[in-house]
XYZ file of C-alpha atoms in Angstrom:
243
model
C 4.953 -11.131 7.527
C 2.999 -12.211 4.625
C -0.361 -12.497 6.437
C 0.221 -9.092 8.095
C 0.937 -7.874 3.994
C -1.902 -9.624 2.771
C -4.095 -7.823 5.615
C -3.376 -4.942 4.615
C -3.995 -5.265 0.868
C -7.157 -6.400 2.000
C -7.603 -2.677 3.915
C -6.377 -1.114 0.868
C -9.142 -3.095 -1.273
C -11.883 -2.639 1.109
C -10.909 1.530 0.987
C -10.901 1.937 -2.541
C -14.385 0.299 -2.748
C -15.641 2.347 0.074
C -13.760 5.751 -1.577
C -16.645 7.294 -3.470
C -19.155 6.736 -0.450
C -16.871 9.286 1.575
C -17.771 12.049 -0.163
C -20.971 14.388 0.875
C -22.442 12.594 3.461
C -24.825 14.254 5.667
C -23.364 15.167 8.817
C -25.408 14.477 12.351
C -25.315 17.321 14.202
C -26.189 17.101 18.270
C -29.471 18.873 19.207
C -29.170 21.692 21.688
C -28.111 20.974 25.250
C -27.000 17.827 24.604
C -25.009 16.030 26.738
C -23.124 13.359 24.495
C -19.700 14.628 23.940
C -19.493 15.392 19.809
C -16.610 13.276 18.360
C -14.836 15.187 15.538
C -12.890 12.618 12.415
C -10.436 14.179 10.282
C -9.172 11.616 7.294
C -5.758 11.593 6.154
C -4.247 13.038 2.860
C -6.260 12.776 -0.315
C -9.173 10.862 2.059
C -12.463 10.647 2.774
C -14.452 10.000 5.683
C -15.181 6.211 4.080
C -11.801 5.326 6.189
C -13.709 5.806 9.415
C -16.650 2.947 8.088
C -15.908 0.433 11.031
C -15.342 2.673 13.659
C -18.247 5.294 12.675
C -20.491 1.664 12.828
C -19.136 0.533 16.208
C -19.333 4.044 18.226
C -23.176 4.244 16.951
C -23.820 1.085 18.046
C -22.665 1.995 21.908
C -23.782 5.284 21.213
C -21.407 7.386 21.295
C -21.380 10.683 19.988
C -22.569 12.248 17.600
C -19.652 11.433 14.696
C -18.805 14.492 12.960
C -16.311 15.102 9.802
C -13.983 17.419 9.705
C -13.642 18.239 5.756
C -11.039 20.007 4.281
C -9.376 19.829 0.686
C -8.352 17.087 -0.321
C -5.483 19.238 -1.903
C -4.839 20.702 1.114
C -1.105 22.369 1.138
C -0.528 23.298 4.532
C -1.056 21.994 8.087
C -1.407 25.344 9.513
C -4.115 26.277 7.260
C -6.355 23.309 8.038
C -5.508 23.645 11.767
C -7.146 27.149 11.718
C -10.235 25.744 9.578
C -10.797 22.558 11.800
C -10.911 25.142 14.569
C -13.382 26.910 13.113
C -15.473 23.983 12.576
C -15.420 23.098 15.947
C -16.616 26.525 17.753
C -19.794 26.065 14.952
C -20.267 22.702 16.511
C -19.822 23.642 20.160
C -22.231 26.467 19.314
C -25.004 24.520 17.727
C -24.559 21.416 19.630
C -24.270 23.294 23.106
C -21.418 21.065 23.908
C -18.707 22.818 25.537
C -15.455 20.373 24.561
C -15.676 17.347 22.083
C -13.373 14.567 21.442
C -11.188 14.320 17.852
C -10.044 11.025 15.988
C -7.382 12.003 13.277
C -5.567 9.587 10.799
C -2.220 10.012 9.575
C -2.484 13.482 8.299
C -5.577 14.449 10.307
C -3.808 13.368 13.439
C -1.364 15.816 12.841
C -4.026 18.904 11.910
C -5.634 17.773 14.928
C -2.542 18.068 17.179
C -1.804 21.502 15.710
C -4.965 22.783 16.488
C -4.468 21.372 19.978
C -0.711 22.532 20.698
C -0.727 25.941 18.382
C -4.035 27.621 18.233
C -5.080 26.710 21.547
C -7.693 23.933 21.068
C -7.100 21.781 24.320
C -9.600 24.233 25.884
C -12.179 22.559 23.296
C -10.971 18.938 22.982
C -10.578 16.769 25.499
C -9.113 14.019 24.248
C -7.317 13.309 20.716
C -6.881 9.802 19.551
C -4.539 9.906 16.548
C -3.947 6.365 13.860
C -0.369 6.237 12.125
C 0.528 9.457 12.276
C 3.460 10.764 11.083
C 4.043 13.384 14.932
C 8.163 13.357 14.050
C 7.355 13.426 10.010
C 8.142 10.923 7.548
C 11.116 10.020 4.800
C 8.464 8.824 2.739
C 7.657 12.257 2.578
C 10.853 12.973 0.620
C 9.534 10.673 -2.523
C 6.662 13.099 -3.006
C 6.366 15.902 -5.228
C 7.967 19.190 -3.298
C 4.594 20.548 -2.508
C 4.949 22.577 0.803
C 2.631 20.388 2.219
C 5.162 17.333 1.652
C 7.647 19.677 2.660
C 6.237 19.910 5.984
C 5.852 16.008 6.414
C 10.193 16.063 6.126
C 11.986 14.937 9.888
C 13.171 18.538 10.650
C 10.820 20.609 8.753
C 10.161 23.871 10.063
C 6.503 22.734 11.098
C 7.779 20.084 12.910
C 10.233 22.239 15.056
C 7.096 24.331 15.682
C 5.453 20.948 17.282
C 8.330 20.341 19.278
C 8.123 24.033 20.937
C 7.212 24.382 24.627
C 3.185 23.796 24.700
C 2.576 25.176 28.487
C -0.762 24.641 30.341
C -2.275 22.209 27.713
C -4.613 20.196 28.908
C -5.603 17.959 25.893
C -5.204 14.272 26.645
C -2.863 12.044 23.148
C -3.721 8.426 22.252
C -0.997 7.822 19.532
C -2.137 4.300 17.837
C 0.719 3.103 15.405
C 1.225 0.037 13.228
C 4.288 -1.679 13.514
C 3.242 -2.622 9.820
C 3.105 0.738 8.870
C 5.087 1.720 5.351
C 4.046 5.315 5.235
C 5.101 6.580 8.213
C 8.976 5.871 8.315
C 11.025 4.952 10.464
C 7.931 3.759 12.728
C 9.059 5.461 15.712
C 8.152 8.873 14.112
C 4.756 7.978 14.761
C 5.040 8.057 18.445
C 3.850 11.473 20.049
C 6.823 12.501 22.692
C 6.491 15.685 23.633
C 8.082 17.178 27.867
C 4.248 18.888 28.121
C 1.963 16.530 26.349
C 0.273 14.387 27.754
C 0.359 11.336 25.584
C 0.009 7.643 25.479
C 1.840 5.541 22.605
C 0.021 2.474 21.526
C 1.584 -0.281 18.921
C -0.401 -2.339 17.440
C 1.230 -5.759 16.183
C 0.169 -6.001 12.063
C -1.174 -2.893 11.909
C -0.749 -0.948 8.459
C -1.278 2.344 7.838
C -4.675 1.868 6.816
C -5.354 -0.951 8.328
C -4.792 0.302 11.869
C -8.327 2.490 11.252
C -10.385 -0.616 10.813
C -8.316 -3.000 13.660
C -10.288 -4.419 16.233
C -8.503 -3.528 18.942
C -7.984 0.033 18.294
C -11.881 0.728 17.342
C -12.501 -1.316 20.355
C -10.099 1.251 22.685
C -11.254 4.275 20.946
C -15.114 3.135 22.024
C -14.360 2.521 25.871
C -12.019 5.567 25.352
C -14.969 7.639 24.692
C -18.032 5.426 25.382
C -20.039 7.762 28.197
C -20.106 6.753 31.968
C -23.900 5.620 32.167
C -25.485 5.176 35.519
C -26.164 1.880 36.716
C -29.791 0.567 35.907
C -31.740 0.858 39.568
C -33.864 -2.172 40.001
C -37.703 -1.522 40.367
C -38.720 -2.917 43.901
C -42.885 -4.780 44.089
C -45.312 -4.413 45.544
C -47.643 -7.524 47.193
């Protein structure tokens, strides 16, 4: 218990360092007719895309991509809203990329923009795959010590936004990775972070020490989200001699 604490204060100290070199970084943008699959991050409430540091570092080293951020407010007041503008984002990129789907990586709250997008406004036709980190698919209590912003309102167990999620989602195709940290002290109880949903397509993955921001930098789950989307290269034919 207290190593698993101390790890995490230790994610929580790295973060705050890292904050103010999330904020206007250039964004690599695929050149036309590429065929790397884009890979769209979306940080969580109040974040930056400094959270992604390890795992941006690791899929460029396997080269995968290109890593794109999603950016929205950090004020942001409602999920709906930033569903709508992430799926804006996304036809741009398809478009200048030439990339027909792309592959998303939300934490905590952009897991949940990213899986409203998916199940609401019909982005499983663009993403292939969405690989969510603590977040909060059945809402949070904690949610109930912030301010009554709508936007907290909407994190509540039973809001109306997450009776929406839990509507039928026919035909879509999108494939869930739902990483949570049985560490976690944001999303509560834990099992809210658990995607279960009768037409998605989901796996649930717990990860033993894993806090909520913590679980972005683990080693295990950067190295599953890299084989998740690292692509399918050829094998290497060997050159034959001549005498």
């Amino acid at each position: 218990m207290l190593r698993t604490a101390a790890l995490e204060l230790a994610s929580v100290l790295t973060h705050l360092v890292r904050y103010p070199t999330g904020f206007g970084q250039p964004q690599p943008v695929a050149p036309a007719g590429a065929t790397e699959l884009p890979l769209v991050v979306l940080p969580g409430f109040a974040d930056n895309t400094s959270i992604f540091t390890e795992l941006r570092q690791a899929l460029e080293a396997r080269q995968v991509g290109p890593v794109v951020s999603f950016s929205y407010s950090p004020w942001v007041r409602d999920v709906r809203t930033a569903g709508a503008r992430l799926a804006e984002q996304i036809e741009t990129l398809c478009e200048i990329s030439g990339s027909a789907t792309v592959g998303v990586v939300g934490h905590s709250l952009g897991g949940l923009i990213a899986r409203y997008y998916v199940q609401r406004l019909g982005g499983h036709v663009r993403a292939e795959t969405v690989v969510t980190l603590a977040t909060p698919h059945a809402g949070t209590l904690a949610a109930w010590l912030a301010p009554p912003l709508q936007l907290a309102r909407q994190l509540r167990p039973g809001s109306e936004l997450m009776i929406e999620l839990a509507e039928p989602a026919p035909g879509c195709t999108t494939e869930f990775v739902a990483f949570s940290g049985d560490a976690d002290q944001i999303v509560l109880p834990l099992r809210n972070a658990r995607l279960e949903h009768p037409d998605l397509r989901a796996l649930n993955v717990q990860v033993h020490g894993a806090g909520h921001l913590g679980i972005a930098s683990h080693r295990q789950v950067i190295e599953e989200i890299c084989a998740l989307f690292e692509p399918v290269r050829a094998p290497a034919v060997p050159m034959s001699r001549t005498a």
